[in-house]
Amino acid sequence: MAATLTRRRLLSLLIAGASLALATAPLPGLRRPLVVAVGSELAGAMAELEPLFERRQGGIDLAWKVQGSQDMVNRAREEGPERPRVLIPANRDLLGQLATDLRAQGGAPAFLQAPVPVARTLLVAVAWPERVQKLFPDGRFSWPLLRRAAAAGQWGALGAPESWGSFDLRSSDPMRSNSGQLSLALWCQDGNGGGRGAAGGTGDCAAALRRAVYRPARSTDILLQEFISGGPNEGDLALVYEASALARQGEAGRQRPGGYVLLFPNPTIETVLAAAVLRGEAAGRAEDGESFVAFLLSPEGQGVLTRLGFRGADGVGGSPAARGVKRLPPPSPEQREELLRLWQQAG
């Protein structure tokens, strides 16, 4: 009789414990949605960060959307239930410009808090080894030599085999992507870091780049995917982020013997990825957005980012080959606006 009571009591405790667990565990359909917009350079990292964050914040269902950085801030100007709660473009200056524009319209502050840097990366070039040998004989990136190749248009004019065909430079679209804006800004720098273009003026320079770029991509990661899958026939050299280039280096090596070579322009531009939680109507609670930003800054979040090629919020990480390379700040909002105007005119 006592044994039967003990078994019953144990069974009752197990049922009660299971009921409590079910009551406290968030059901998939009942979890609070949180939508985060990121640049394509963060897509690989978000695939790893999402399950880690959801395990630590059991009541949140994290969803992330990949958008070009310029697209992202443009779309965030209008409140609505589909608007992401958290924005992480590739350049924190875009968030500053968004905040300034919304304030000028007489609205409330755009963000709960000032944007917080979460990672850094550099603009670099990737190219196929045989192209590097012909384009940069000493193995070091050179803007004048790149401009010369673009102006020549054909590899045969550069002393390379005629079978290589046209010289195809790849970059993302400056109207949609931050990396395209950085590429345009650096292309139009002279050797002393001034603002005049290589062809006698910034306008001529923007037009020269537009003529040279083969099929501008809408985002950096899409550009790199196309560059790897297409091989030398679809692009000889591409201007991308260091983090994206490092993350996909293994993939390039598996698809193309030897993979691609990373080259570091000197000077280059360092861009700071920052996260900001939007005020107003958006998809997700503001406090959940703040929890996600805090997670990105945690040792676990920073560990994922640096392992995937990013430099941490403190600048640590990335390729040792960039040591000693001069880093310029991104163009100011006024400079960026002028470059985009000239790019559009060139079209």
Coordinates of C-alpha atoms in Angstrom, one line a residue:
M1 CA 0.0 0.0 0.0
A2 CA 2.8 2.4 0.9
A3 CA 4.7 1.6 -2.3
T4 CA 1.5 2.3 -4.3
L5 CA 1.1 5.7 -2.6
T6 CA 4.8 6.5 -3.2
R7 CA 4.4 5.7 -6.9
R8 CA 1.3 7.8 -7.2
R9 CA 3.0 10.7 -5.4
L10 CA 6.0 10.5 -7.8
L11 CA 3.7 10.4 -10.8
S12 CA 1.8 13.4 -9.5
L13 CA 5.0 15.3 -9.1
L14 CA 6.2 14.4 -12.6
I15 CA 2.9 15.5 -14.1
A16 CA 3.0 18.8 -12.1
G17 CA 6.5 19.4 -13.2
A18 CA 5.7 18.8 -16.9
S19 CA 2.6 21.1 -16.6
L20 CA 4.8 23.8 -15.1
A21 CA 7.4 23.5 -17.9
L22 CA 4.7 23.7 -20.6
A23 CA 3.1 26.7 -18.9
T24 CA 6.4 28.6 -18.7
A25 CA 7.9 27.6 -22.1
P26 CA 6.9 30.0 -24.9
L27 CA 5.0 28.2 -27.6
P28 CA 6.3 29.0 -31.1
G29 CA 3.1 30.7 -32.2
L30 CA 3.0 32.9 -29.0
R31 CA 6.6 34.2 -29.1
R32 CA 7.0 37.9 -29.5
P33 CA 8.2 38.8 -33.0
L34 CA 11.3 41.0 -33.4
V35 CA 12.4 42.1 -36.9
V36 CA 16.0 43.3 -37.5
A37 CA 17.2 44.7 -40.8
V38 CA 20.9 44.1 -41.7
G39 CA 23.2 44.7 -44.6
S40 CA 24.0 41.6 -46.7
E41 CA 27.5 41.5 -45.1
L42 CA 25.8 40.3 -41.8
A43 CA 23.7 37.5 -43.4
G44 CA 26.1 34.7 -42.5
A45 CA 26.6 36.0 -38.9
M46 CA 22.8 36.4 -38.4
A47 CA 22.2 32.8 -39.3
E48 CA 24.4 31.8 -36.3
L49 CA 23.3 34.7 -34.0
E50 CA 19.6 34.0 -34.3
P51 CA 19.4 30.6 -32.6
L52 CA 21.9 31.7 -29.9
F53 CA 19.8 34.8 -29.1
E54 CA 16.5 33.0 -29.1
R55 CA 17.8 30.4 -26.7
R56 CA 18.7 33.1 -24.2
Q57 CA 15.6 35.1 -24.8
G58 CA 13.0 32.3 -25.0
G59 CA 10.0 34.6 -25.5
I60 CA 11.4 36.3 -28.7
D61 CA 11.0 35.1 -32.2
L62 CA 13.9 36.9 -34.1
A63 CA 13.4 37.5 -37.8
W64 CA 16.0 39.3 -39.9
K65 CA 15.8 40.9 -43.3
V66 CA 18.7 41.6 -45.6
Q67 CA 18.6 45.0 -47.3
G68 CA 21.2 47.2 -49.0
S69 CA 22.3 49.8 -46.4
Q70 CA 21.0 52.8 -48.3
D71 CA 17.8 51.0 -49.0
M72 CA 17.4 50.1 -45.4
V73 CA 17.5 53.6 -44.0
N74 CA 15.3 54.9 -46.9
R75 CA 12.6 52.4 -46.0
A76 CA 12.8 53.1 -42.3
R77 CA 11.5 56.7 -42.7
E78 CA 7.9 55.6 -42.6
E79 CA 6.4 54.0 -39.5
G80 CA 4.3 50.8 -39.9
P81 CA 3.9 47.3 -38.6
E82 CA 6.3 45.9 -41.2
R83 CA 9.1 48.3 -40.4
P84 CA 12.1 46.6 -38.7
R85 CA 12.6 47.5 -35.0
V86 CA 16.4 47.3 -35.2
L87 CA 18.6 48.7 -38.0
I88 CA 22.2 47.6 -38.6
P89 CA 23.5 49.1 -41.8
A90 CA 27.1 48.8 -42.9
N91 CA 27.8 52.5 -42.1
R92 CA 26.7 54.1 -38.9
D93 CA 26.8 57.5 -40.7
L94 CA 23.6 56.4 -42.5
L95 CA 21.8 56.2 -39.2
G96 CA 23.0 59.6 -38.3
Q97 CA 21.7 61.0 -41.5
L98 CA 18.3 59.3 -40.9
A99 CA 18.1 60.8 -37.5
T100 CA 19.0 64.3 -38.8
D101 CA 16.4 64.1 -41.6
L102 CA 13.6 62.9 -39.4
R103 CA 14.4 65.6 -36.8
A104 CA 14.3 68.3 -39.6
Q105 CA 10.8 67.1 -40.4
G106 CA 9.7 68.0 -36.9
G107 CA 9.4 64.4 -35.7
A108 CA 10.5 62.8 -32.4
P109 CA 14.0 61.4 -32.1
A110 CA 14.4 58.5 -34.5
F111 CA 16.1 56.1 -32.0
L112 CA 15.6 55.1 -28.4
Q113 CA 19.4 55.6 -27.8
A114 CA 22.3 56.7 -30.0
P115 CA 23.4 54.0 -32.5
V116 CA 25.9 51.6 -30.9
P117 CA 28.9 50.3 -32.8
V118 CA 28.9 46.5 -33.0
A119 CA 31.5 45.7 -35.6
R120 CA 34.0 47.1 -38.1
T121 CA 35.3 46.1 -41.5
L122 CA 37.4 47.5 -44.4
L123 CA 36.9 47.9 -48.1
V124 CA 39.2 45.5 -49.9
A125 CA 39.6 44.0 -53.3
V126 CA 39.4 40.3 -54.3
A127 CA 40.8 39.1 -57.6
W128 CA 41.8 35.9 -59.3
P129 CA 45.6 35.1 -58.9
E130 CA 46.5 35.2 -62.6
R131 CA 44.7 38.5 -63.0
V132 CA 46.6 39.9 -60.0
Q133 CA 49.9 39.0 -61.6
K134 CA 49.1 40.9 -64.8
L135 CA 47.3 43.8 -63.2
F136 CA 49.6 44.4 -60.2
P137 CA 53.1 43.0 -61.0
D138 CA 54.4 43.7 -57.5
G139 CA 51.3 42.1 -55.9
R140 CA 50.1 45.3 -54.3
F141 CA 46.9 47.0 -55.0
S142 CA 47.2 50.3 -57.0
W143 CA 44.3 52.7 -57.9
P144 CA 46.2 54.2 -60.8
L145 CA 46.9 50.7 -62.3
L146 CA 43.2 49.7 -61.7
R147 CA 42.0 52.9 -63.5
R148 CA 44.4 52.2 -66.3
A149 CA 43.0 48.7 -66.8
A150 CA 39.5 50.0 -66.7
A151 CA 40.3 52.7 -69.3
A152 CA 42.0 50.1 -71.6
G153 CA 38.8 47.9 -71.4
Q154 CA 40.5 44.8 -72.9
W155 CA 43.1 42.6 -71.4
G156 CA 44.9 42.4 -74.7
A157 CA 45.7 46.1 -74.4
L158 CA 47.4 45.3 -71.1
G159 CA 49.7 42.6 -72.5
A160 CA 47.5 39.7 -71.3
P161 CA 46.1 36.9 -73.4
E162 CA 43.4 38.1 -75.8
S163 CA 41.3 35.2 -74.6
W164 CA 40.8 36.9 -71.3
G165 CA 38.5 39.3 -73.2
S166 CA 37.2 42.5 -71.5
F167 CA 38.4 43.8 -68.2
D168 CA 35.5 43.4 -65.8
L169 CA 35.5 45.4 -62.6
R170 CA 32.8 44.5 -60.1
S171 CA 31.2 46.7 -57.4
S172 CA 27.9 47.1 -55.7
D173 CA 25.4 49.8 -56.7
P174 CA 26.2 53.0 -54.8
M175 CA 22.5 53.9 -54.9
R176 CA 21.7 50.9 -52.8
S177 CA 24.8 49.7 -51.0
N178 CA 27.3 51.2 -48.7
S179 CA 30.2 49.3 -50.2
G180 CA 29.4 50.8 -53.6
Q181 CA 29.5 54.3 -52.0
L182 CA 32.9 53.6 -50.4
S183 CA 34.2 52.2 -53.7
L184 CA 33.1 55.3 -55.5
A185 CA 34.7 57.6 -52.9
L186 CA 38.0 55.8 -53.0
W187 CA 38.1 55.6 -56.8
C188 CA 37.7 59.4 -56.9
Q189 CA 40.5 60.0 -54.4
D190 CA 43.8 61.2 -55.8
G191 CA 47.1 59.8 -54.5
N192 CA 47.3 62.3 -51.7
G193 CA 43.8 61.6 -50.4
G194 CA 42.3 64.7 -52.0
G195 CA 38.8 65.0 -53.5
R196 CA 39.7 65.4 -57.2
G197 CA 39.0 62.6 -59.6
A198 CA 41.5 60.8 -61.6
A199 CA 40.1 62.1 -64.9
G200 CA 40.2 65.8 -64.1
G201 CA 37.3 66.1 -61.7
T202 CA 35.0 64.1 -59.5
G203 CA 32.2 64.1 -62.1
D204 CA 34.5 62.7 -64.8
C205 CA 35.8 60.2 -62.2
A206 CA 32.3 59.0 -61.3
A207 CA 31.4 58.6 -65.0
A208 CA 34.6 56.6 -65.5
L209 CA 33.8 54.2 -62.7
R210 CA 30.2 53.8 -64.0
R211 CA 31.5 52.8 -67.4
A212 CA 34.0 50.4 -65.9
V213 CA 31.8 48.5 -63.5
Y214 CA 30.3 45.4 -64.9
R215 CA 26.7 44.8 -63.7
P216 CA 26.6 46.7 -60.3
A217 CA 25.1 44.4 -57.7
R218 CA 22.4 45.5 -55.2
S219 CA 24.4 44.3 -52.2
T220 CA 27.9 43.2 -51.3
D221 CA 27.1 39.6 -50.5
I222 CA 25.2 39.1 -53.8
L223 CA 28.2 40.6 -55.6
L224 CA 30.6 38.2 -54.0
Q225 CA 28.4 35.2 -54.7
E226 CA 28.2 36.2 -58.4
F227 CA 32.0 36.8 -58.5
I228 CA 32.7 33.3 -57.1
S229 CA 30.2 31.4 -59.1
G230 CA 31.0 33.2 -62.4
G231 CA 34.7 33.1 -62.1
P232 CA 37.0 35.2 -64.3
N233 CA 34.4 35.2 -67.1
E234 CA 32.1 37.3 -64.9
G235 CA 34.5 39.5 -63.1
D236 CA 38.3 40.0 -62.8
L237 CA 38.4 42.1 -59.6
A238 CA 35.7 43.0 -57.1
L239 CA 35.5 45.7 -54.4
V240 CA 33.9 44.2 -51.3
Y241 CA 34.1 44.2 -47.5
E242 CA 37.0 42.4 -45.8
A243 CA 34.5 40.5 -43.6
S244 CA 32.6 39.2 -46.6
A245 CA 35.8 38.3 -48.5
L246 CA 37.2 36.3 -45.5
A247 CA 33.9 34.6 -44.8
R248 CA 33.6 33.3 -48.4
Q249 CA 37.3 32.6 -49.0
G250 CA 36.9 28.9 -48.4
E251 CA 33.9 28.7 -50.8
A252 CA 36.0 30.4 -53.5
G253 CA 38.8 27.9 -53.0
R254 CA 36.4 25.0 -53.4
Q255 CA 34.9 26.3 -56.6
R256 CA 38.1 27.7 -58.2
P257 CA 41.5 26.2 -57.7
G258 CA 43.6 28.6 -55.6
G259 CA 40.5 30.7 -54.8
Y260 CA 40.8 34.5 -54.9
V261 CA 43.5 36.9 -53.5
L262 CA 42.7 39.6 -51.0
L263 CA 44.2 43.0 -51.8
F264 CA 44.2 45.9 -49.4
P265 CA 44.0 49.4 -51.0
N266 CA 46.2 51.9 -49.1
P267 CA 44.5 54.0 -48.1
T268 CA 41.2 52.2 -47.6
I269 CA 38.1 53.1 -45.8
E270 CA 37.0 51.5 -42.5
T271 CA 33.2 51.4 -42.0
V272 CA 31.6 50.9 -38.6
L273 CA 28.5 48.8 -38.4
A274 CA 26.1 50.2 -35.7
A275 CA 22.8 49.0 -34.3
A276 CA 19.9 51.3 -33.5
V277 CA 16.5 50.6 -32.1
L278 CA 13.7 52.6 -33.8
R279 CA 11.0 54.5 -31.9
G280 CA 7.4 54.5 -33.1
E281 CA 5.5 51.7 -34.8
A282 CA 7.7 48.8 -35.9
A283 CA 7.8 45.0 -35.8
G284 CA 8.8 44.1 -32.3
R285 CA 9.0 45.6 -28.8
A286 CA 11.6 48.3 -28.2
E287 CA 12.9 46.5 -25.1
D288 CA 13.4 43.3 -27.1
G289 CA 15.4 45.3 -29.7
E290 CA 17.6 46.7 -26.9
S291 CA 18.1 43.1 -25.6
F292 CA 19.3 42.1 -29.1
V293 CA 21.8 45.0 -29.3
A294 CA 23.1 44.0 -25.9
F295 CA 23.6 40.4 -27.1
L296 CA 25.6 41.6 -30.1
L297 CA 28.0 43.4 -27.7
S298 CA 28.3 40.4 -25.4
P299 CA 31.4 38.2 -25.5
E300 CA 29.3 35.5 -27.2
G301 CA 27.9 37.9 -29.9
Q302 CA 31.3 39.5 -30.5
G303 CA 32.9 36.1 -30.7
V304 CA 30.6 35.1 -33.6
L305 CA 31.3 38.3 -35.5
T306 CA 35.1 38.2 -35.2
R307 CA 35.2 34.5 -36.1
L308 CA 33.3 35.3 -39.3
G309 CA 35.8 37.9 -40.4
F310 CA 34.6 41.1 -38.8
R311 CA 36.7 43.3 -36.6
G312 CA 35.0 43.7 -33.3
A313 CA 33.5 46.9 -31.9
D314 CA 36.9 47.6 -30.5
G315 CA 38.6 47.1 -33.9
V316 CA 40.3 43.8 -33.0
G317 CA 40.2 41.0 -35.6
G318 CA 40.3 40.8 -39.4
S319 CA 43.2 39.9 -41.6
P320 CA 46.8 40.6 -40.4
A321 CA 47.6 41.6 -44.0
A322 CA 45.8 44.9 -43.3
R323 CA 48.4 45.9 -40.6
G324 CA 49.9 49.3 -41.5
V325 CA 47.2 50.2 -44.1
K326 CA 46.0 53.7 -43.7
R327 CA 42.2 53.9 -42.9
L328 CA 40.2 56.9 -44.0
P329 CA 36.7 57.7 -42.6
P330 CA 33.7 57.2 -44.8
P331 CA 32.6 60.2 -46.9
S332 CA 30.6 62.8 -45.0
P333 CA 26.8 63.0 -45.7
E334 CA 27.5 66.0 -48.0
Q335 CA 30.2 64.2 -49.9
R336 CA 28.1 61.1 -50.2
E337 CA 25.2 63.1 -51.6
E338 CA 27.4 64.7 -54.2
L339 CA 29.0 61.4 -55.2
L340 CA 25.5 59.8 -55.7
R341 CA 24.3 62.8 -57.7
L342 CA 27.3 62.5 -60.0
W343 CA 26.8 58.7 -60.3
Q344 CA 23.2 59.3 -61.3
Q345 CA 24.2 61.9 -63.9
A346 CA 26.7 59.5 -65.3
G347 CA 23.9 57.0 -66.0

